[in-house]
Coordinates of C-alpha atoms and ligand atoms in Angstrom, one line a residue:
M1 CA 49.4 -109.2 -64.3
T2 CA 51.8 -111.6 -65.8
F3 CA 51.1 -115.2 -66.7
L4 CA 54.3 -117.1 -67.4
R5 CA 53.1 -120.2 -69.2
S6 CA 56.6 -121.5 -70.0
Q7 CA 57.5 -122.1 -66.4
R8 CA 54.7 -124.6 -65.5
P9 CA 55.8 -127.5 -63.4
R10 CA 55.2 -130.2 -66.0
I11 CA 54.8 -133.6 -64.4
G12 CA 52.0 -132.6 -62.0
L13 CA 50.0 -131.1 -64.8
R14 CA 50.6 -134.0 -67.1
R15 CA 49.2 -136.3 -64.4
L16 CA 46.3 -133.9 -64.1
R17 CA 45.3 -134.1 -67.7
K18 CA 45.8 -137.8 -68.0
N19 CA 43.4 -138.6 -65.2
P20 CA 40.7 -140.5 -67.0
Q21 CA 38.1 -140.5 -64.3
R22 CA 38.3 -136.8 -63.8
R23 CA 38.2 -137.3 -60.1
R24 CA 39.0 -134.4 -57.8
T25 CA 41.1 -136.4 -55.4
Y26 CA 44.5 -135.2 -54.5
I27 CA 46.8 -134.6 -51.6
V28 CA 47.6 -131.1 -50.5
L29 CA 50.6 -129.8 -48.5
G30 CA 50.1 -126.5 -46.7
I31 CA 53.1 -124.4 -45.5
E32 CA 52.9 -121.3 -43.3
T33 CA 56.0 -119.4 -42.3
S34 CA 55.0 -115.7 -42.4
C35 CA 55.8 -114.8 -38.8
D36 CA 57.1 -116.9 -36.0
D37 CA 55.1 -120.1 -36.3
T38 CA 56.3 -122.9 -38.5
S39 CA 53.1 -124.7 -39.4
V40 CA 52.5 -127.5 -42.0
C41 CA 49.7 -129.8 -42.8
L42 CA 48.5 -132.5 -45.2
Y43 CA 45.0 -132.7 -46.5
D44 CA 43.3 -135.4 -48.5
R45 CA 41.0 -133.7 -51.1
Y46 CA 39.1 -136.9 -51.4
S47 CA 35.9 -135.4 -52.6
A48 CA 34.8 -132.2 -54.4
S49 CA 31.6 -132.0 -52.3
E50 CA 33.0 -132.6 -48.8
P51 CA 35.5 -130.5 -46.8
P52 CA 39.1 -131.9 -47.3
K53 CA 40.1 -134.5 -44.8
L54 CA 43.0 -133.5 -42.5
I55 CA 45.6 -136.2 -42.6
S56 CA 48.0 -134.4 -40.2
S57 CA 49.1 -131.0 -39.1
L58 CA 52.2 -129.9 -37.2
T59 CA 53.3 -126.6 -35.8
S60 CA 56.4 -125.4 -34.0
S61 CA 56.0 -122.0 -32.3
L62 CA 58.9 -119.8 -31.4
D63 CA 59.3 -118.9 -27.7
N64 CA 59.5 -115.1 -27.5
K65 CA 59.2 -114.7 -23.8
E66 CA 62.5 -113.2 -23.1
F67 CA 62.6 -111.0 -26.1
K68 CA 59.7 -108.6 -25.7
G69 CA 58.2 -109.5 -29.0
I70 CA 59.3 -111.2 -32.2
V71 CA 62.9 -110.7 -33.4
P72 CA 62.9 -111.3 -37.2
T73 CA 66.3 -113.1 -37.3
R74 CA 65.2 -115.5 -34.5
A75 CA 62.0 -116.2 -36.5
L76 CA 64.1 -116.8 -39.6
N77 CA 66.3 -119.3 -37.7
H78 CA 63.3 -121.0 -36.2
H79 CA 61.8 -121.7 -39.7
Q80 CA 65.2 -122.8 -41.0
L81 CA 65.6 -125.2 -38.1
H82 CA 62.1 -126.7 -38.1
L83 CA 60.5 -126.5 -41.5
A84 CA 62.2 -129.5 -43.2
P85 CA 62.0 -131.8 -40.1
L86 CA 58.3 -131.0 -39.8
V87 CA 57.5 -131.7 -43.4
S88 CA 59.6 -134.9 -43.2
E89 CA 57.6 -136.0 -40.2
L90 CA 54.3 -135.1 -42.0
L91 CA 55.2 -137.1 -45.1
R92 CA 56.5 -140.2 -43.3
P93 CA 53.9 -141.1 -40.7
P94 CA 54.9 -144.1 -38.6
N95 CA 53.3 -147.4 -39.9
A96 CA 51.7 -145.7 -42.9
P97 CA 52.6 -145.4 -46.6
Q98 CA 54.9 -142.5 -47.6
L99 CA 52.9 -139.6 -49.2
T100 CA 53.8 -137.4 -52.1
P101 CA 51.5 -134.3 -52.3
D102 CA 49.9 -133.2 -55.6
L103 CA 49.5 -129.6 -54.7
I104 CA 51.8 -127.4 -52.6
C105 CA 50.3 -124.2 -51.0
V106 CA 52.7 -121.8 -49.3
T107 CA 52.3 -118.4 -47.7
R108 CA 53.9 -115.9 -50.1
G109 CA 53.1 -112.8 -48.0
P110 CA 52.4 -110.4 -46.4
G111 CA 54.7 -111.0 -43.5
M112 CA 58.3 -110.9 -42.5
R113 CA 60.4 -111.3 -45.6
G114 CA 63.0 -113.6 -44.1
S115 CA 60.5 -115.9 -42.6
L116 CA 58.4 -116.0 -45.8
S117 CA 61.5 -116.8 -47.9
V118 CA 62.1 -120.0 -45.9
G119 CA 58.7 -121.4 -46.8
V120 CA 58.6 -120.1 -50.4
E121 CA 62.0 -121.4 -51.3
F122 CA 61.4 -124.8 -49.7
A123 CA 58.1 -125.0 -51.6
K124 CA 59.8 -124.2 -54.9
G125 CA 62.3 -127.0 -54.2
L126 CA 59.6 -129.6 -53.5
S127 CA 57.5 -128.4 -56.5
L128 CA 60.5 -128.9 -58.8
A129 CA 61.5 -132.3 -57.3
W130 CA 58.0 -133.7 -57.4
G131 CA 56.7 -131.9 -60.5
T132 CA 53.8 -130.6 -58.4
P133 CA 52.0 -127.3 -58.9
M134 CA 52.6 -124.7 -56.2
V135 CA 50.3 -121.8 -55.1
G136 CA 51.8 -118.7 -53.4
V137 CA 49.0 -117.8 -51.0
H138 CA 48.0 -114.4 -49.5
H139 CA 48.1 -114.8 -45.7
M140 CA 45.2 -112.4 -44.9
L141 CA 43.1 -114.0 -47.6
A142 CA 43.7 -117.3 -45.9
H143 CA 42.5 -115.9 -42.5
L144 CA 39.3 -114.7 -44.0
L145 CA 38.5 -117.9 -45.9
T146 CA 39.2 -120.1 -42.9
P147 CA 35.5 -120.8 -42.0
R148 CA 35.0 -122.0 -45.6
L149 CA 37.5 -124.7 -45.0
L150 CA 35.1 -126.3 -42.6
T151 CA 32.1 -126.1 -45.0
N152 CA 33.9 -126.9 -48.3
G153 CA 33.3 -123.4 -49.4
S154 CA 29.6 -123.4 -48.9
A155 CA 29.5 -120.9 -46.0
P156 CA 30.1 -118.1 -45.6
R157 CA 29.0 -117.2 -49.1
F158 CA 30.2 -114.1 -50.9
P159 CA 29.6 -111.3 -50.3
F160 CA 30.6 -111.4 -46.6
L161 CA 32.4 -109.3 -44.1
S162 CA 35.5 -110.2 -42.1
L163 CA 37.1 -108.7 -39.0
L164 CA 40.7 -109.8 -39.3
V165 CA 42.4 -109.2 -35.9
S166 CA 45.9 -110.5 -35.4
G167 CA 49.3 -109.5 -34.0
G168 CA 50.1 -107.6 -37.2
H169 CA 46.8 -106.6 -38.8
T170 CA 43.4 -105.2 -37.9
M171 CA 41.0 -104.7 -40.8
L172 CA 37.4 -104.9 -41.7
V173 CA 37.0 -106.4 -45.1
L174 CA 34.2 -106.8 -47.6
S175 CA 34.7 -109.8 -49.8
A176 CA 32.6 -110.0 -53.0
G177 CA 34.5 -112.9 -54.4
L178 CA 37.6 -115.1 -54.0
L179 CA 39.8 -112.4 -55.5
D180 CA 37.6 -109.4 -54.9
H181 CA 38.1 -107.7 -51.5
R182 CA 37.7 -104.2 -50.2
I183 CA 39.2 -103.0 -47.0
L184 CA 36.5 -100.9 -45.3
A185 CA 38.5 -100.0 -42.3
N186 CA 42.1 -100.5 -41.3
T187 CA 44.2 -99.5 -38.3
V188 CA 45.9 -96.2 -38.5
D189 CA 48.7 -97.3 -36.1
I190 CA 49.3 -100.7 -34.4
A191 CA 47.3 -103.9 -34.7
M192 CA 44.8 -104.9 -32.0
G193 CA 46.9 -108.0 -31.0
D194 CA 50.0 -105.8 -30.7
A195 CA 48.1 -103.4 -28.4
I196 CA 46.8 -106.3 -26.3
D197 CA 50.3 -107.8 -26.1
K198 CA 52.0 -104.5 -25.1
S199 CA 49.3 -103.5 -22.6
A200 CA 49.5 -106.9 -21.0
R201 CA 53.3 -106.5 -20.7
E202 CA 52.7 -103.3 -18.9
L203 CA 50.7 -105.3 -16.4
G204 CA 53.5 -107.7 -15.8
L205 CA 52.4 -110.6 -18.1
N206 CA 55.3 -112.1 -19.9
G207 CA 54.0 -115.2 -21.7
N208 CA 54.8 -116.3 -25.2
M209 CA 51.4 -115.0 -26.3
N210 CA 50.0 -112.3 -23.9
G211 CA 46.5 -112.1 -25.4
P212 CA 45.3 -115.4 -23.9
E213 CA 47.0 -114.6 -20.6
L214 CA 45.2 -111.3 -20.4
E215 CA 41.9 -113.0 -21.2
K216 CA 42.6 -115.5 -18.4
L217 CA 43.4 -112.7 -15.9
V218 CA 40.1 -111.0 -16.7
R219 CA 38.2 -114.2 -16.4
R220 CA 39.7 -114.8 -13.0
Y221 CA 38.5 -111.4 -11.9
E222 CA 35.0 -112.0 -13.3
K223 CA 34.8 -115.3 -11.5
S224 CA 35.9 -113.7 -8.2
V225 CA 33.1 -111.1 -8.6
A226 CA 30.6 -113.8 -9.4
A227 CA 31.7 -115.8 -6.3
G228 CA 31.3 -112.7 -4.2
E229 CA 35.1 -112.5 -3.4
N230 CA 35.2 -109.1 -5.1
K231 CA 32.6 -106.4 -5.2
A232 CA 31.0 -105.8 -8.6
L233 CA 32.1 -102.3 -9.8
S234 CA 30.5 -99.8 -12.2
K235 CA 32.6 -98.4 -15.0
E236 CA 33.1 -95.2 -12.9
E237 CA 34.2 -97.1 -9.9
M238 CA 36.6 -99.1 -12.0
A239 CA 38.1 -95.9 -13.2
E240 CA 38.7 -94.9 -9.6
V241 CA 40.3 -98.2 -8.6
G242 CA 42.0 -98.8 -12.0
I243 CA 42.9 -96.4 -14.7
K244 CA 41.2 -93.7 -16.8
V245 CA 40.2 -95.1 -20.1
R246 CA 38.9 -93.2 -23.2
L247 CA 37.9 -94.6 -26.5
P248 CA 39.7 -93.0 -29.5
M249 CA 37.8 -91.7 -32.5
R250 CA 34.5 -91.1 -30.7
P251 CA 32.2 -88.7 -32.5
K252 CA 32.7 -85.1 -31.4
P253 CA 30.9 -82.0 -32.6
G254 CA 32.7 -80.6 -35.7
R255 CA 34.9 -83.6 -36.1
P256 CA 34.1 -86.0 -39.0
Q257 CA 33.9 -89.7 -38.1
T258 CA 36.6 -92.0 -39.4
A259 CA 36.1 -95.5 -40.8
A260 CA 39.3 -96.8 -39.2
F261 CA 40.8 -98.3 -36.0
S262 CA 43.4 -96.9 -33.7
F263 CA 45.0 -98.9 -30.8
S264 CA 48.3 -97.3 -29.8
S265 CA 46.6 -95.0 -27.3
F266 CA 45.4 -98.0 -25.2
V267 CA 49.1 -98.9 -24.5
S268 CA 49.8 -95.3 -23.4
M269 CA 46.7 -95.3 -21.1
V270 CA 48.0 -98.4 -19.3
K271 CA 51.5 -97.1 -19.1
R272 CA 50.4 -93.7 -17.8
G273 CA 47.8 -95.2 -15.4
V274 CA 50.1 -97.7 -13.8
A275 CA 52.8 -95.0 -13.4
Q276 CA 50.3 -92.6 -11.8
K277 CA 49.5 -95.3 -9.2
G278 CA 53.2 -95.7 -8.2
G279 CA 54.2 -98.5 -10.6
L280 CA 53.2 -102.1 -11.0
S281 CA 54.7 -103.1 -7.7
A282 CA 52.4 -100.7 -5.9
L283 CA 49.2 -102.4 -7.3
S284 CA 47.3 -105.3 -5.6
E285 CA 46.5 -108.4 -7.6
T286 CA 42.8 -107.2 -7.9
E287 CA 43.8 -103.8 -9.1
V288 CA 45.9 -105.4 -11.9
Q289 CA 42.9 -107.6 -12.8
I290 CA 40.6 -104.6 -12.9
I291 CA 43.0 -102.7 -15.2
A292 CA 43.2 -105.8 -17.4
K293 CA 39.5 -105.9 -17.7
Q294 CA 39.2 -102.2 -18.4
I295 CA 41.7 -102.3 -21.2
Q296 CA 40.4 -105.5 -22.8
D297 CA 36.9 -104.1 -22.7
A298 CA 38.0 -100.7 -24.1
I299 CA 40.0 -102.3 -27.0
F300 CA 37.0 -104.4 -28.0
D301 CA 34.4 -101.6 -27.5
H302 CA 36.5 -99.4 -29.8
A303 CA 36.6 -102.1 -32.5
V304 CA 32.8 -102.7 -32.3
D305 CA 32.2 -98.9 -32.2
R306 CA 34.2 -98.4 -35.4
I307 CA 32.7 -101.5 -37.1
T308 CA 29.2 -100.2 -36.4
Y309 CA 30.1 -96.8 -37.8
T310 CA 31.8 -98.2 -40.9
L311 CA 28.8 -100.4 -41.7
S312 CA 26.5 -97.4 -41.4
T313 CA 28.4 -95.8 -44.3
L314 CA 27.8 -98.7 -46.7
P315 CA 25.3 -98.0 -49.4
R316 CA 22.0 -99.7 -48.5
E317 CA 21.9 -102.1 -51.5
I318 CA 25.4 -103.4 -50.6
A319 CA 24.6 -103.8 -46.9
A320 CA 21.4 -105.6 -47.8
G321 CA 23.4 -108.3 -49.6
I322 CA 25.7 -109.2 -46.7
Q323 CA 24.5 -112.0 -44.5
D324 CA 27.7 -113.3 -43.1
F325 CA 30.4 -111.9 -40.7
V326 CA 33.7 -113.7 -40.0
C327 CA 36.0 -112.9 -37.1
S328 CA 39.4 -114.4 -37.7
G329 CA 43.1 -114.0 -36.7
G330 CA 44.6 -114.7 -33.3
V331 CA 42.6 -112.2 -31.3
G332 CA 39.4 -113.7 -32.9
S333 CA 39.7 -116.6 -30.4
N334 CA 39.0 -114.2 -27.5
L335 CA 35.5 -115.1 -26.1
L336 CA 34.8 -111.5 -24.9
L337 CA 35.4 -110.1 -28.3
R338 CA 33.0 -112.8 -29.7
E339 CA 30.4 -111.9 -27.2
K340 CA 30.6 -108.2 -28.0
L341 CA 30.3 -108.9 -31.7
M342 CA 27.3 -111.1 -31.1
D343 CA 25.7 -108.3 -29.1
A344 CA 26.5 -105.7 -31.8
F345 CA 24.8 -107.9 -34.5
R346 CA 21.9 -109.0 -32.3
N347 CA 19.4 -106.9 -34.2
R348 CA 20.7 -107.7 -37.7
A349 CA 20.1 -110.8 -39.8
M350 CA 23.8 -111.8 -39.9
N351 CA 25.4 -115.2 -39.5
L352 CA 28.5 -114.9 -37.4
H353 CA 31.5 -117.2 -38.1
F354 CA 34.1 -117.8 -35.4
P355 CA 36.7 -120.4 -36.5
P356 CA 38.0 -122.6 -33.7
P357 CA 41.0 -121.0 -31.9
D358 CA 43.6 -123.3 -33.5
L359 CA 42.4 -122.1 -36.9
C360 CA 42.4 -118.4 -35.7
T361 CA 46.1 -118.2 -35.0
D362 CA 48.5 -118.7 -37.9
N363 CA 48.3 -122.2 -39.3
G364 CA 49.2 -124.2 -42.4
R365 CA 45.6 -125.5 -42.8
M366 CA 44.1 -122.1 -43.8
I367 CA 47.0 -121.8 -46.4
A368 CA 46.2 -125.2 -47.8
W369 CA 42.5 -124.4 -48.1
T370 CA 43.1 -121.0 -49.8
G371 CA 45.5 -122.8 -52.3
I372 CA 42.7 -125.3 -53.0
E373 CA 40.2 -122.6 -53.6
M374 CA 42.5 -120.7 -56.0
W375 CA 43.5 -123.9 -57.8
E376 CA 40.0 -125.3 -58.2
T377 CA 38.0 -122.2 -58.9
E378 CA 40.5 -120.1 -60.8
G379 CA 43.1 -122.6 -62.0
L380 CA 45.8 -120.4 -60.4
H381 CA 49.2 -121.5 -59.4
S382 CA 52.7 -119.8 -59.2
S383 CA 55.8 -119.8 -61.2
Y384 CA 59.3 -120.6 -59.9
D385 CA 60.4 -117.0 -59.9
I386 CA 58.0 -115.7 -57.3
M387 CA 59.5 -113.8 -54.4
P388 CA 58.3 -113.6 -50.8
T389 CA 56.3 -110.4 -50.6
A390 CA 56.3 -108.5 -47.3
E391 CA 53.6 -106.0 -48.5
W392 CA 50.8 -107.3 -50.6
S393 CA 47.5 -105.6 -51.0
L394 CA 44.5 -107.8 -50.2
E395 CA 42.6 -105.5 -52.6
N396 CA 44.8 -106.4 -55.6
I397 CA 45.8 -110.0 -55.0
L398 CA 46.6 -110.9 -58.6
G399 CA 47.8 -107.5 -59.8
D400 CA 50.0 -106.5 -56.9
V401 CA 52.5 -109.4 -57.5
D402 CA 53.5 -111.3 -60.6
G403 CA 54.3 -115.0 -61.3
W404 CA 50.7 -116.3 -61.7
L405 CA 50.0 -119.2 -64.0
R406 CA 46.5 -120.1 -65.0
E407 CA 45.4 -123.5 -66.0
D408 CA 43.0 -124.0 -68.8
R409 CA 39.7 -124.7 -67.0
T410 CA 38.5 -127.1 -69.6
T411 CA 40.5 -129.7 -67.6
E412 CA 39.3 -130.8 -64.2
P413 CA 41.6 -129.8 -61.4
D414 CA 42.3 -133.4 -60.6
V415 CA 45.8 -134.3 -60.0
R416 CA 45.7 -138.0 -59.2
P417 CA 43.7 -140.4 -57.1
A418 CA 44.4 -140.2 -53.4
D419 CA 46.7 -143.0 -52.5
I420 CA 46.0 -142.3 -48.9
A421 CA 42.9 -144.3 -48.9
A422 CA 44.8 -147.6 -49.1
Ligands
LIG501 P1 48.2 -114.1 -35.2 O1 49.1 -112.9 -35.5 O2 47.0 -114.2 -36.1 O3 49.0 -115.4 -35.1 O4 47.7 -113.9 -33.7 C1 48.5 -113.6 -32.6 C2 47.9 -112.5 -31.8 O5 46.7 -112.8 -31.3 C3 48.8 -112.1 -30.6 O6 48.8 -110.7 -30.5 C4 48.1 -112.8 -29.5 O7 48.3 -112.1 -28.2 C5 46.6 -112.6 -29.9 N1 45.7 -113.5 -29.2 C6 45.7 -114.9 -29.4 N2 44.8 -115.4 -28.6 C7 44.1 -114.4 -28.0 C8 43.1 -114.3 -27.0 N3 42.4 -115.4 -26.6 N4 42.7 -113.1 -26.6 C9 43.3 -112.0 -27.1 N5 44.3 -112.0 -28.0 C10 44.7 -113.2 -28.4
LIG502 ZN1 48.1 -114.2 -39.2

């Protein structure tokens, strides 16, 4: 781990030390550009004992409908086009004083290198121009800390578990502290969100984000069953009308169990099943809905099955200390997944945390909060020579990348009084 003290942004820290009231009030800019959403926000850290107050947040999402997924160069162009205008709009609200942030928090990785570089280089420029400290934030750490944003860090308390389910990641994480994380289970192939998007595409869905579309399709089917328009079917009957579905990694005699997830076979099941039925055009609307339900159910059942197994392998004394479970990342907004997790934990004393959907998908707010936690509790910020980092281990946040600066914690993390209050 390298701490480069010589490269501190000076003015912001001078302000910080001079603050006579030692008040923890400052304005925070959050920037997220790790994938295809350009998302920025401004927070007023007006109190140390209350959650920060959101001044404004803006997001521009790339439309990927025609491209069967995210094309890295299109995402890069999207950030280059939108980041500066969004930040300009954020800092110059109509009929309000212009704001200059006191702390800049930007996603440094993991993610698409080109996309990340737009945010990181922009943040460096602002940090230099304003003399404001900058924190390079780990994107997955931000997903798992998201519920703490709403409680000013009071819940969930460490140690807690997180299921991080997004378009690029699926992992079960045990977090013992802000910088102490252990990945208990990871996907051995594609991410849950990726499997959902690809399966949905096989069923003819072609939205910008297929997960919510698939969820709607399933809801429509369930409503039609509840209204008596369609007959309620057992799992076996569904397999007759729809496709054959099998959960991967189920225990078998002679095969050791694995603390891991696997989602690629679900896409193959849909592809094969639809082809066996004569292709998508040969299926009725109800048949498509039934397959959608089968696959969504199976993907979530597999996740719950592997979480249950993984937790059963934890030493008793560690398991006993965990009272909170977070489900975050884009897929975490799916209501069926939430229901299945609630069912799975029904008999355990566990507080479940489901951040609101707009905080589950990629957003600048979780990046701002993570930067606040790193700055306030560890005095951490980043030097100007940090690089965007496509691969960055959640288990070694400080050691895996360099460019960390650490403030002397004898000074309060104040930067300056919030001029927003005026
Ligand atoms: P993220 O990578 O965290 O931005 O999340 C994006 C992924 O979450 C995509 O794969 C989406 O299809 C998926 N997603 C978002 N909302 C839902 C939902 N309600 N149900 C299932 N998947 C979803
Ligand atoms: Zn994400």
